[in-house]
Coordinates of C-alpha atoms and ligand atoms in Angstrom, one line a residue:
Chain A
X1 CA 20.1 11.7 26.7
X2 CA 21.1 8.1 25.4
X3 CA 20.7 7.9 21.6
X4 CA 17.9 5.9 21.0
X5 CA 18.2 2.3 20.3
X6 CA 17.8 1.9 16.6
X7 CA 16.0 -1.9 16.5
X8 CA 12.7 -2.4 14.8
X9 CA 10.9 -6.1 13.8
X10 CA 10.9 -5.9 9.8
X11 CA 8.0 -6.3 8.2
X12 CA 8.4 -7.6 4.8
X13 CA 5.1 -8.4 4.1
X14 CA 3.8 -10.6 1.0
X15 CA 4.9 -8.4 -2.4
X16 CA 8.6 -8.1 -1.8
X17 CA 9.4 -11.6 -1.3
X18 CA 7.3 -12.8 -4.1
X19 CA 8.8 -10.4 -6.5
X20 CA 10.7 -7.5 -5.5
X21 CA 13.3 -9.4 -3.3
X22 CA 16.3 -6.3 -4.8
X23 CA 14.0 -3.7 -2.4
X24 CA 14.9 -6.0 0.7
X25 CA 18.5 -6.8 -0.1
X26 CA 19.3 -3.0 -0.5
X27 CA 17.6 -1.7 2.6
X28 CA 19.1 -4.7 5.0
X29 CA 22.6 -3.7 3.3
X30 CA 22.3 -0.1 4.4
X31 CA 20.6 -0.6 7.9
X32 CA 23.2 -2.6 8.6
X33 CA 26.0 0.1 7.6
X34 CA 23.8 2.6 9.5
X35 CA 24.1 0.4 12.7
X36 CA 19.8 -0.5 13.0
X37 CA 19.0 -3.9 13.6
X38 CA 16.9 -6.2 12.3
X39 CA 14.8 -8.3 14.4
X40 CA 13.1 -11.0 12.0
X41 CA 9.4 -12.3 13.1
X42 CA 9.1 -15.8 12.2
X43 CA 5.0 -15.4 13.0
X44 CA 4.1 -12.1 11.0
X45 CA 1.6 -12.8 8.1
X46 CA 0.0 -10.4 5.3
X47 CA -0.8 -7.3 6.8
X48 CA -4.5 -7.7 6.1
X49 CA -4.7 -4.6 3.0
X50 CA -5.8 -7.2 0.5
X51 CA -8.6 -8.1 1.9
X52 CA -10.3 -4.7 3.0
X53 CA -11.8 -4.0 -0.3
X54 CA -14.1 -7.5 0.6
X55 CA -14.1 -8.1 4.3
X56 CA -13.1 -4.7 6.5
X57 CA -13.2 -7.1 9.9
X58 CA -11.1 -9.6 8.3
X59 CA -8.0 -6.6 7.4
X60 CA -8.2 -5.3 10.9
X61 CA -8.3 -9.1 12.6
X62 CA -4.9 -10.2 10.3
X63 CA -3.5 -6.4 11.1
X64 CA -4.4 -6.2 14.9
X65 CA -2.7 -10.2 15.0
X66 CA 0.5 -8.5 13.4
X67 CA 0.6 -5.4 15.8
X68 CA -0.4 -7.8 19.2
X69 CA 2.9 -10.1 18.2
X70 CA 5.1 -6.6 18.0
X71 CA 3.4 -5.7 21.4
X72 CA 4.6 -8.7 22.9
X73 CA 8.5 -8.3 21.7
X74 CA 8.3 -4.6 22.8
X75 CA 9.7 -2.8 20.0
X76 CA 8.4 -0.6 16.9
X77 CA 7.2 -2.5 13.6
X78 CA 9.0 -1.1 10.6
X79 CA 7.8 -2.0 7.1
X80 CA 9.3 -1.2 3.5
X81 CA 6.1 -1.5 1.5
X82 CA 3.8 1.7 1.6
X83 CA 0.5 -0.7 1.9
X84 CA 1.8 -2.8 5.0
X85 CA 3.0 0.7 6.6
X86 CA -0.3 2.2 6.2
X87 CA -2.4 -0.5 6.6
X88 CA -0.6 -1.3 10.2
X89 CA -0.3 2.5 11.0
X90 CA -3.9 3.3 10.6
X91 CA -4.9 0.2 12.6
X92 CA -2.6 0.5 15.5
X93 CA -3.8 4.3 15.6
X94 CA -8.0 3.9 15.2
X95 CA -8.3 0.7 17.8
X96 CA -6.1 2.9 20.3
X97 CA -8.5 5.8 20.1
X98 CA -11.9 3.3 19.6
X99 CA -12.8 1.6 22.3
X100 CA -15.6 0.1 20.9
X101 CA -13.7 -1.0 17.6
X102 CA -10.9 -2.1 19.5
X103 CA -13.2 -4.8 21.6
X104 CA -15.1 -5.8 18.6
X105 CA -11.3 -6.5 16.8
X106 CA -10.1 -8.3 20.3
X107 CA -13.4 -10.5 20.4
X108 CA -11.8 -11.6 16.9
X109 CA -8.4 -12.1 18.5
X110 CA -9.4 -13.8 21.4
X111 CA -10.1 -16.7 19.0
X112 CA -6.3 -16.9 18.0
X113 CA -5.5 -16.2 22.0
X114 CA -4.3 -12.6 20.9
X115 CA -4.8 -9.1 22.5
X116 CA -4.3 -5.4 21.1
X117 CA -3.5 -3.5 23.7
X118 CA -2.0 -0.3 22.0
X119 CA 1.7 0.0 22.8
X120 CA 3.4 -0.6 19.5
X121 CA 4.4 1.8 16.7
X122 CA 4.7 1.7 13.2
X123 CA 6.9 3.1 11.0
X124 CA 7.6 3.2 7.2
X125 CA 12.0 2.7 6.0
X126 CA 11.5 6.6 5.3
X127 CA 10.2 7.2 8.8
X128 CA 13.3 5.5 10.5
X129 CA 15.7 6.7 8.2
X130 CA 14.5 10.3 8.3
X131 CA 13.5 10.9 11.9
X132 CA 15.3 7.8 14.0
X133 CA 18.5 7.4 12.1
X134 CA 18.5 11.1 11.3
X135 CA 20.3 13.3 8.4
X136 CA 23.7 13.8 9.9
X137 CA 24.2 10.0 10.4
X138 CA 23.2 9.1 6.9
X139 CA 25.4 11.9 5.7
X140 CA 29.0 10.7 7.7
X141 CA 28.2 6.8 5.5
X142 CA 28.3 8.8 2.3
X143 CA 31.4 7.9 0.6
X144 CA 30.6 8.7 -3.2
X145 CA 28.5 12.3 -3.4
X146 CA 26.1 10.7 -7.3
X147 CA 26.3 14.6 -7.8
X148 CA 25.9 14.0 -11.9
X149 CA 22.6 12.0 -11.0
X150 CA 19.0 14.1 -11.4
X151 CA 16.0 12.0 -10.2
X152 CA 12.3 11.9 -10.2
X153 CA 10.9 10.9 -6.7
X154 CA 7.5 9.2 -6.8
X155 CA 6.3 8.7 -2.7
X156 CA 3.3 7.1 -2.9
X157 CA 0.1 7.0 -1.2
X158 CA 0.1 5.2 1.9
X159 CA 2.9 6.7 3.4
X160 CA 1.5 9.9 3.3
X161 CA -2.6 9.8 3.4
X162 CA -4.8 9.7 5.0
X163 CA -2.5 12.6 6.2
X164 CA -4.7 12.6 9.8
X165 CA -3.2 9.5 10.5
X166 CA 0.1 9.5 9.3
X167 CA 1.0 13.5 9.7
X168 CA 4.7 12.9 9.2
X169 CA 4.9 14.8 5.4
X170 CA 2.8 16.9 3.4
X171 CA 1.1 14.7 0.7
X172 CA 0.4 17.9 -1.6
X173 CA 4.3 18.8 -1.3
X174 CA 6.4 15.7 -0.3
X175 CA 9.8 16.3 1.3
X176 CA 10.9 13.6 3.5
X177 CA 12.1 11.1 0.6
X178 CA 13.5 14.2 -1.5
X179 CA 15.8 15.4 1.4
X180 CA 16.9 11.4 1.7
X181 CA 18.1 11.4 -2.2
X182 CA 19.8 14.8 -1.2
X183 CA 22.2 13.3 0.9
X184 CA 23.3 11.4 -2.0
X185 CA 24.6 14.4 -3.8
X186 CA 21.7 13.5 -6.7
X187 CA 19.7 16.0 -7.9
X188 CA 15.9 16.2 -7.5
X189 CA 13.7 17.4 -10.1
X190 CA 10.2 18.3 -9.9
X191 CA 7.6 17.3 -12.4
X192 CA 3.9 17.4 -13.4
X193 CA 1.9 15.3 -11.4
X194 CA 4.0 14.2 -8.8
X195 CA 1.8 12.9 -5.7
X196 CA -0.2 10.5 -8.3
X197 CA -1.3 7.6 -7.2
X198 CA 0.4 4.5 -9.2
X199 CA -2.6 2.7 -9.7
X200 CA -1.4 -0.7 -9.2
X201 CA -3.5 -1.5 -6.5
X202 CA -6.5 -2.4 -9.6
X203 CA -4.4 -3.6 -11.5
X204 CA -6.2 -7.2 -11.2
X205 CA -9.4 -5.7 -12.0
X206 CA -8.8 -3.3 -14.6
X207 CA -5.6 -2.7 -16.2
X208 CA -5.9 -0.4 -18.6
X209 CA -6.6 2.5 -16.4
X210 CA -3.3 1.6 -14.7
X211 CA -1.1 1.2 -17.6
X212 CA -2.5 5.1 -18.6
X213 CA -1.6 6.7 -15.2
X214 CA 1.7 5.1 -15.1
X215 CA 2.2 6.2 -18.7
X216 CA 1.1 9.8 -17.4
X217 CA 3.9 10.1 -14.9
X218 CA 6.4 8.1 -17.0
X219 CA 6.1 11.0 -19.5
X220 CA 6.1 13.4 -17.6
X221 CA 9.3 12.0 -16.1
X222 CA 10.7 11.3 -19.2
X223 CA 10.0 15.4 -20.1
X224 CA 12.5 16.4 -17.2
X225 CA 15.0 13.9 -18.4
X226 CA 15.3 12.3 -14.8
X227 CA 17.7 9.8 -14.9
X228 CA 15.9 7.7 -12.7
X229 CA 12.9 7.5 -10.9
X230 CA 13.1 6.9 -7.2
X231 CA 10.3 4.6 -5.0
X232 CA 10.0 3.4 -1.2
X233 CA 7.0 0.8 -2.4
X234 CA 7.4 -2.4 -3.9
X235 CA 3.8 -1.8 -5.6
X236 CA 4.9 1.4 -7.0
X237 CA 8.3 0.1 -7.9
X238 CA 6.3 -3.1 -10.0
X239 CA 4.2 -0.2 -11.7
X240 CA 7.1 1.7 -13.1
X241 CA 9.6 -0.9 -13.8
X242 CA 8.2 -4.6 -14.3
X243 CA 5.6 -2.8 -16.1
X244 CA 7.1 -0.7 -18.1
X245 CA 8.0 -2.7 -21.2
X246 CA 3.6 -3.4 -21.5
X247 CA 3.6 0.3 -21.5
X248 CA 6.0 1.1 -23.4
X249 CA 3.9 -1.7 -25.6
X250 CA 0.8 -0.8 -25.2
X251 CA 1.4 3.0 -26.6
X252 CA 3.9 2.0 -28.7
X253 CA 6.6 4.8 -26.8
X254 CA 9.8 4.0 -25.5
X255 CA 10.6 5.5 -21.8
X256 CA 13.7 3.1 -20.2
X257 CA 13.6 5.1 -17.2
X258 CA 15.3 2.6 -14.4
X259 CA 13.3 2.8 -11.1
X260 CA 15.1 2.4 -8.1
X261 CA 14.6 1.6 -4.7
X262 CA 15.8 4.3 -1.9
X263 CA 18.1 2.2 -0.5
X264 CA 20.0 1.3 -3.7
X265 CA 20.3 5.0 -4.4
X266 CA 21.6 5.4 -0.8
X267 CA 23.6 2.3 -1.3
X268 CA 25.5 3.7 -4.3
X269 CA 26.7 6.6 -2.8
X270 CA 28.0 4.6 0.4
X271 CA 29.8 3.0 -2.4
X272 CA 28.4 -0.3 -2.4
X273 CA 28.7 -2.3 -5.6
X274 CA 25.5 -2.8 -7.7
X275 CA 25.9 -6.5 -7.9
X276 CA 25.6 -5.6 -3.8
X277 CA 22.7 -3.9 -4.7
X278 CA 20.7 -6.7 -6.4
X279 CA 20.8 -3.6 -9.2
X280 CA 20.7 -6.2 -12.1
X281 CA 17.2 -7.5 -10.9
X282 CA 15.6 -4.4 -12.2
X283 CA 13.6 -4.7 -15.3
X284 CA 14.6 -1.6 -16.8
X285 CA 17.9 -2.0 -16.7
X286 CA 20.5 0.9 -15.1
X287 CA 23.6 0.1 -16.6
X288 CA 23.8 3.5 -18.4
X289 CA 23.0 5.5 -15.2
X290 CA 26.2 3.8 -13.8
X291 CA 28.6 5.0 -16.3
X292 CA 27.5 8.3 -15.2
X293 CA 28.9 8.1 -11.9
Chain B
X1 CA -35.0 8.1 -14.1
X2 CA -34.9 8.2 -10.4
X3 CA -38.0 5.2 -9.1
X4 CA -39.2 5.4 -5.4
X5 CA -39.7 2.0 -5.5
X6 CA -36.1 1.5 -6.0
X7 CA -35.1 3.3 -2.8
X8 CA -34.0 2.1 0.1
X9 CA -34.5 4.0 3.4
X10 CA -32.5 2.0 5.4
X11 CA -29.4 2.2 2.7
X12 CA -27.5 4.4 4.3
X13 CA -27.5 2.9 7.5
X14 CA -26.0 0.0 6.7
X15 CA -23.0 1.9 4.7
X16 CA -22.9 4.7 7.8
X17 CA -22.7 2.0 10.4
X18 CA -19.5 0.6 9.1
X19 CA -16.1 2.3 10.3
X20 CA -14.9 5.4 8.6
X21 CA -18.5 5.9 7.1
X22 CA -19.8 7.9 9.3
X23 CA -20.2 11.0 7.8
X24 CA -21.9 10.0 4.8
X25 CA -25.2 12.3 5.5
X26 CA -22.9 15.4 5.3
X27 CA -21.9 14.9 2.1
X28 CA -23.2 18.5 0.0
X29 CA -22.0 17.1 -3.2
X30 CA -19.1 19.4 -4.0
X31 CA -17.7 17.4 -6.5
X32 CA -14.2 17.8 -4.9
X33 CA -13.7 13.9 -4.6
X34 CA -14.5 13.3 -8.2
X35 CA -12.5 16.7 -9.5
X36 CA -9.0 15.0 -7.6
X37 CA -9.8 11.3 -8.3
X38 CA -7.0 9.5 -10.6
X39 CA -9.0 7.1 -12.1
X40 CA -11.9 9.9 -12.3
X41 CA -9.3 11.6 -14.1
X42 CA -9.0 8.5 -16.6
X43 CA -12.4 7.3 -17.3
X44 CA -16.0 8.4 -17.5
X45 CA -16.8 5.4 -15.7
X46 CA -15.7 5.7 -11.7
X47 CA -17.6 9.1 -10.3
X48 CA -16.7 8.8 -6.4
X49 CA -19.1 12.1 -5.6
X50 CA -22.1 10.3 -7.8
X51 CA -21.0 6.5 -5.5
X52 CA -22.0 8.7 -2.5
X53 CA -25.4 10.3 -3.8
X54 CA -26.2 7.2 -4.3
X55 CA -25.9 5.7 -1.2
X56 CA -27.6 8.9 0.1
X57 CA -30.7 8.0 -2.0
X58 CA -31.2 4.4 -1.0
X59 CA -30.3 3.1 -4.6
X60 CA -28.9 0.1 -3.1
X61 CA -29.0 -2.1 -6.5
X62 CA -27.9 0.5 -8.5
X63 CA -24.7 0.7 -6.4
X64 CA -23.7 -2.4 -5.7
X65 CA -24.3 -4.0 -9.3
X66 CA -22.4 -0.7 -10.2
X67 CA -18.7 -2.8 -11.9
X68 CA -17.5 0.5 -10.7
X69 CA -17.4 0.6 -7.7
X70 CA -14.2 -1.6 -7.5
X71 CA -12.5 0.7 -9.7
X72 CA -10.6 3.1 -6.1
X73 CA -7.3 2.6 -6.1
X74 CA -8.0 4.1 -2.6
X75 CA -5.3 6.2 -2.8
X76 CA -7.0 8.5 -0.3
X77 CA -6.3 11.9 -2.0
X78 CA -10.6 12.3 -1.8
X79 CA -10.4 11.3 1.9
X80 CA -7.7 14.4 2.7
X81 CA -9.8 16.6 0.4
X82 CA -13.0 16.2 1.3
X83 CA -14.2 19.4 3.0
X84 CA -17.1 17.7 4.8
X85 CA -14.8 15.0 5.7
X86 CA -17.1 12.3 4.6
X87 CA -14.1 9.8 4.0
X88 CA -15.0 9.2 0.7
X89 CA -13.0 5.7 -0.1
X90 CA -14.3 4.1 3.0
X91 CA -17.8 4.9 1.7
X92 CA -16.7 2.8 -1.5
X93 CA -15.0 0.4 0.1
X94 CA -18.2 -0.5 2.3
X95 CA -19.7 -1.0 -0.9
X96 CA -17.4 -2.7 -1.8
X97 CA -17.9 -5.2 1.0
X98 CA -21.5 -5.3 1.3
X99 CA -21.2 -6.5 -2.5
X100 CA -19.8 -9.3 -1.6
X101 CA -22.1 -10.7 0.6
X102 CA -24.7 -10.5 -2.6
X103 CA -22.6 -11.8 -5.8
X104 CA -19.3 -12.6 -6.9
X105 CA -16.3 -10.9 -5.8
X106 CA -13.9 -10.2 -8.9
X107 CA -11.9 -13.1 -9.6
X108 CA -8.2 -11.4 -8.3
X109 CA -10.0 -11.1 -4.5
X110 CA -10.9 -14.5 -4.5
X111 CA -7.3 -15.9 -5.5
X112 CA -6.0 -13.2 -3.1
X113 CA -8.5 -14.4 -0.3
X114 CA -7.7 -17.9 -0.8
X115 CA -4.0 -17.5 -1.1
X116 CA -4.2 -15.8 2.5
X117 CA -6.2 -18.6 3.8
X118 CA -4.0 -21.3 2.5
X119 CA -0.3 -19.4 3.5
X120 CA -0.8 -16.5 5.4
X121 CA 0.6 -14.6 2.4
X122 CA -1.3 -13.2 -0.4
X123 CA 0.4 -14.8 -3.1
X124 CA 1.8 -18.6 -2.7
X125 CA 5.4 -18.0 -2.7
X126 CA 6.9 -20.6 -5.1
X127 CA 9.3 -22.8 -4.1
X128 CA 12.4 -21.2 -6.2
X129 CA 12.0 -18.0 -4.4
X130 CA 12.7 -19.4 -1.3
X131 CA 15.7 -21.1 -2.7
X132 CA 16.9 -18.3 -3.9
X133 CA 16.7 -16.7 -0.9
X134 CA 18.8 -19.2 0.7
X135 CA 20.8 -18.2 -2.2
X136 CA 21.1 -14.8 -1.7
X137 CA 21.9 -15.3 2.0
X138 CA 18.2 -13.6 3.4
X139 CA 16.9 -15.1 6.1
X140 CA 13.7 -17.6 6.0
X141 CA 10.4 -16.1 5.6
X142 CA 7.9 -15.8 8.4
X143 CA 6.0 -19.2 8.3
X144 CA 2.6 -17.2 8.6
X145 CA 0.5 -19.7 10.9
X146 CA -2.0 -20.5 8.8
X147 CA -3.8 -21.8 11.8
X148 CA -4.4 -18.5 13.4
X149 CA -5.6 -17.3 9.9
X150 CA -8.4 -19.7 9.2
X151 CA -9.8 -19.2 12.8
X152 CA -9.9 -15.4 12.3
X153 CA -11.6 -16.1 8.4
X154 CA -14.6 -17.7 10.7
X155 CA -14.6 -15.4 13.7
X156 CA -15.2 -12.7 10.9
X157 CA -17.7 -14.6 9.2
X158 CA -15.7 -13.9 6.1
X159 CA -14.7 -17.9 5.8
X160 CA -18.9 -17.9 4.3
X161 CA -18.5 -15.5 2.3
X162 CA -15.6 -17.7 0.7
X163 CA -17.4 -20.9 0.7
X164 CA -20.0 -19.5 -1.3
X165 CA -18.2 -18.5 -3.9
X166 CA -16.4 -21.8 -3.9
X167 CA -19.3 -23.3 -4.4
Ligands
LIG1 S1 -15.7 15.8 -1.7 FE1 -16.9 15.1 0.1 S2 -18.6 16.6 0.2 FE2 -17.7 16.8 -1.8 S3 -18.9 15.4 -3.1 FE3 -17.1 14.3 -2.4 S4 -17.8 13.2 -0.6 FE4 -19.3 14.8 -1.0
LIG2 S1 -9.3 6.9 -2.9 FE1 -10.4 6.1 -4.7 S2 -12.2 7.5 -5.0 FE2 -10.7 8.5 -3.6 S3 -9.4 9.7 -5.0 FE3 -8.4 7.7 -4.7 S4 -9.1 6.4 -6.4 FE4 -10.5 8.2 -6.3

């Protein structure tokens, strides 16, 4: 069988460019060393998640326009933020199995001269990297095994639930982002409260309730003495690390646990520099984690 | 105190009709959603299993004047757990939208709902981030055709919902 054709349309979505730009700079510098290209969709807008807590019909109009311009190019839609995935994902997979949904949606679209028709995919980085790109090719890039390094891993939500939709890990014991650091050589260690939900997404409405949670897993990081806590979201990531300092504020503790992206993790052991990495555009800085390697 | 008066038969309709909703009926009040709920776990306030009895009962006011309500991360963990599958964050989120249409949406919906009118993109990227992506060698951003956007805010009917609270 030919290997399969590793070339995806990135969807970058609205929170990485306006503030976590170090998340996009790592991944394209490992795709590329991994050989999976990049198509870039000058037409692709917000996936449509912000607005489902006000308007339902309005997320799946902006969601079904993004999936019907990935239909048209003929290839699968992968995104880096855990909201666009699932957002996208869920989508894509309720207006193919809903008829009725799916004509109410295309009504919408017929507006913009747009069709669903159903014959796209979506995946999340973790998604390509663990089941198209595969373990064996990841490991033959690793050039520098971090094997001094011991993580926390923090998933997130949407890449995992509602599970019927997405089916690819278990959300009550996530493996697919823990093998990933593996291959690094870094350690990963298990802690209290692991699958928690960051919080971030109310963070505009209420943020104390945030600020606790995220002061609940930073502890409980911090407990394990984790070097590092490891994300795949640019909304998680903003939760642990531009927030941090307010927490560590708020509750007068001090944590300084750098939060990394996968890909700078993965970057670092294909011995990429950090300035490569974008690593000094982390909040909490990581400078002592690289003396350790 | 529970008041006839202040039920409304047709209540749960209008939440069941919406996608993901369904279920509501089956909904035996385990307590499961509320048990597993992160924010349930870190206030008194947001009571997910109590959003649904609610909504059984025809307390239509109640619910949607309930601050609450916007309080679900929807981080889904209710929606796996649920063992009568009632798909307990969409039930809050068509609250959530049915609020809407009856009074002011909090102020971080409206700035995201206008910033997605206006750019495509739910936060105006400023101009110094797109230099510096032109800095950092990244290619330009998808221009977001802002003209498809705007037609689908009124083929939704969401563009008066907006209006009004421009108003
Ligand atoms: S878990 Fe499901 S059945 Fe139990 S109270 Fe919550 S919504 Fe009702
Ligand atoms: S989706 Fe909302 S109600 Fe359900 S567990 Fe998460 S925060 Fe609680």
């Amino acid at each position: 069988m030919a290997e399969q054709e590793l070339k995806y349309l990135l969807f970058l979505g609205c929170v990485i460019p306006y503030r976590v730009s170090s998340y996009e700079v790592s991944t394209r510098k490992i795709l590329d060393k991994l050989g999976v290209e990049l198509v870039e969709m000058p037409e692709f807008t917000c996936c449509g998640l912000p607005l489902d807590p006000v308007n339902h019909d309005m997320m799946l109009g902006l969601a079904a326009r993004n999936l019907a311009l990935a239909e048209q190019q003929n290839l699968p839609i992968m995104a880096l933020c855990n909201g666009c995935f699932g957002v996208l994902n869920h989508t894509n997979k309720e207006l193919k199995e809903d008829k009725k949904l799916r004509e109410k949606v295309n009504e919408h679209l017929k507006e913009i001269g747009a069709e669903f028709k159903g014959t796209t995919t979506v995946k999340h980085l973790i998604h390509v990297l663990a089941e198209d790109v595969g373990f064996e090719k990841i490991e033959k890039t690793i050039k520098k095994s971090l094997n001094p390094l011991k993580v926390a891993v923090h998933t997130g939500c949407h890449v995992m639930r509602p599970s019927k939709y997405i089916g690819s890990d278990d959300p009550e014991n996530p493996t697919l982002l823990k093998k990933l650091i593996r291959l690094t050589g870094a350690e990963t260690l298990d802690y209290i409260d692991e699958n928690e939900c960051c919080g971030n997404p109310i963070i505009g409405v209420n943020s104390e309730i945030p600020l606790q949670l995220a002061r609940h897993k930073l502890g409980n990081i911090k407990a394990v003495k984790a070097h590092a806590l490891i994300t795949v979201c640019p909304f998680c990531h903003m939760m642990y690390d531009l927030h941090q300092p307010r927490i560590e504020r708020t509750f007068n503790e001090k944590y300084g646990i750098p939060v990394l992206h996968y890909p700078q993790l993965l970057g670092l052991a294909m011995g990429m520099s950090h300035e490569e990495l974008a690593l000094k555009e982390l909040r909490v800085k990581a400078s002592e984690l690289l003396t350790l390697l | 105190m529970l008041r006839t008066t202040e039920m409304d038969p047709k209540f749960k309709y209008e939440i069941s009709k919406t996608p993901g909703s369904e279920k509501l009926m089956l909904c035996f009040q385990c307590g499961t959603c509320t048990a597993d709920c992160p924010i349930a776990r870190f206030t008194d306030s947001y009571r997910p299993r109590k959003l649904v009895r609610m909504v059984q009962l025809g307390l239509k006011d109640r619910a949607l004047s309930d601050d609450s309500i916007w309080l679900c991360t929807s981080c889904f963990t209710c929606v796996d757990h649920c063992p009568q599958d009632v798909g307990t964050a969409e039930v809050v989120r068509a609250l959530r939208n049915l609020a809407v249409k009856e009074r002011p949406m909090p102020r971080v919906y409206k700035e995201l709902s206008s910033a997605i009118r206006k750019t495509g993109y739910a936060y105006e990227i400023p101009q110094l981030r797109l230099r510096q992506r032109e800095e950092k060698g990244l290619p330009p951003l998808p221009k977001g055709d802002v003209e498809s956007v705007r037609k689908l805010f009124k083929a939704t009917s969401f563009s008066k919902t907006i209006e009004e609270e421009e108003e």
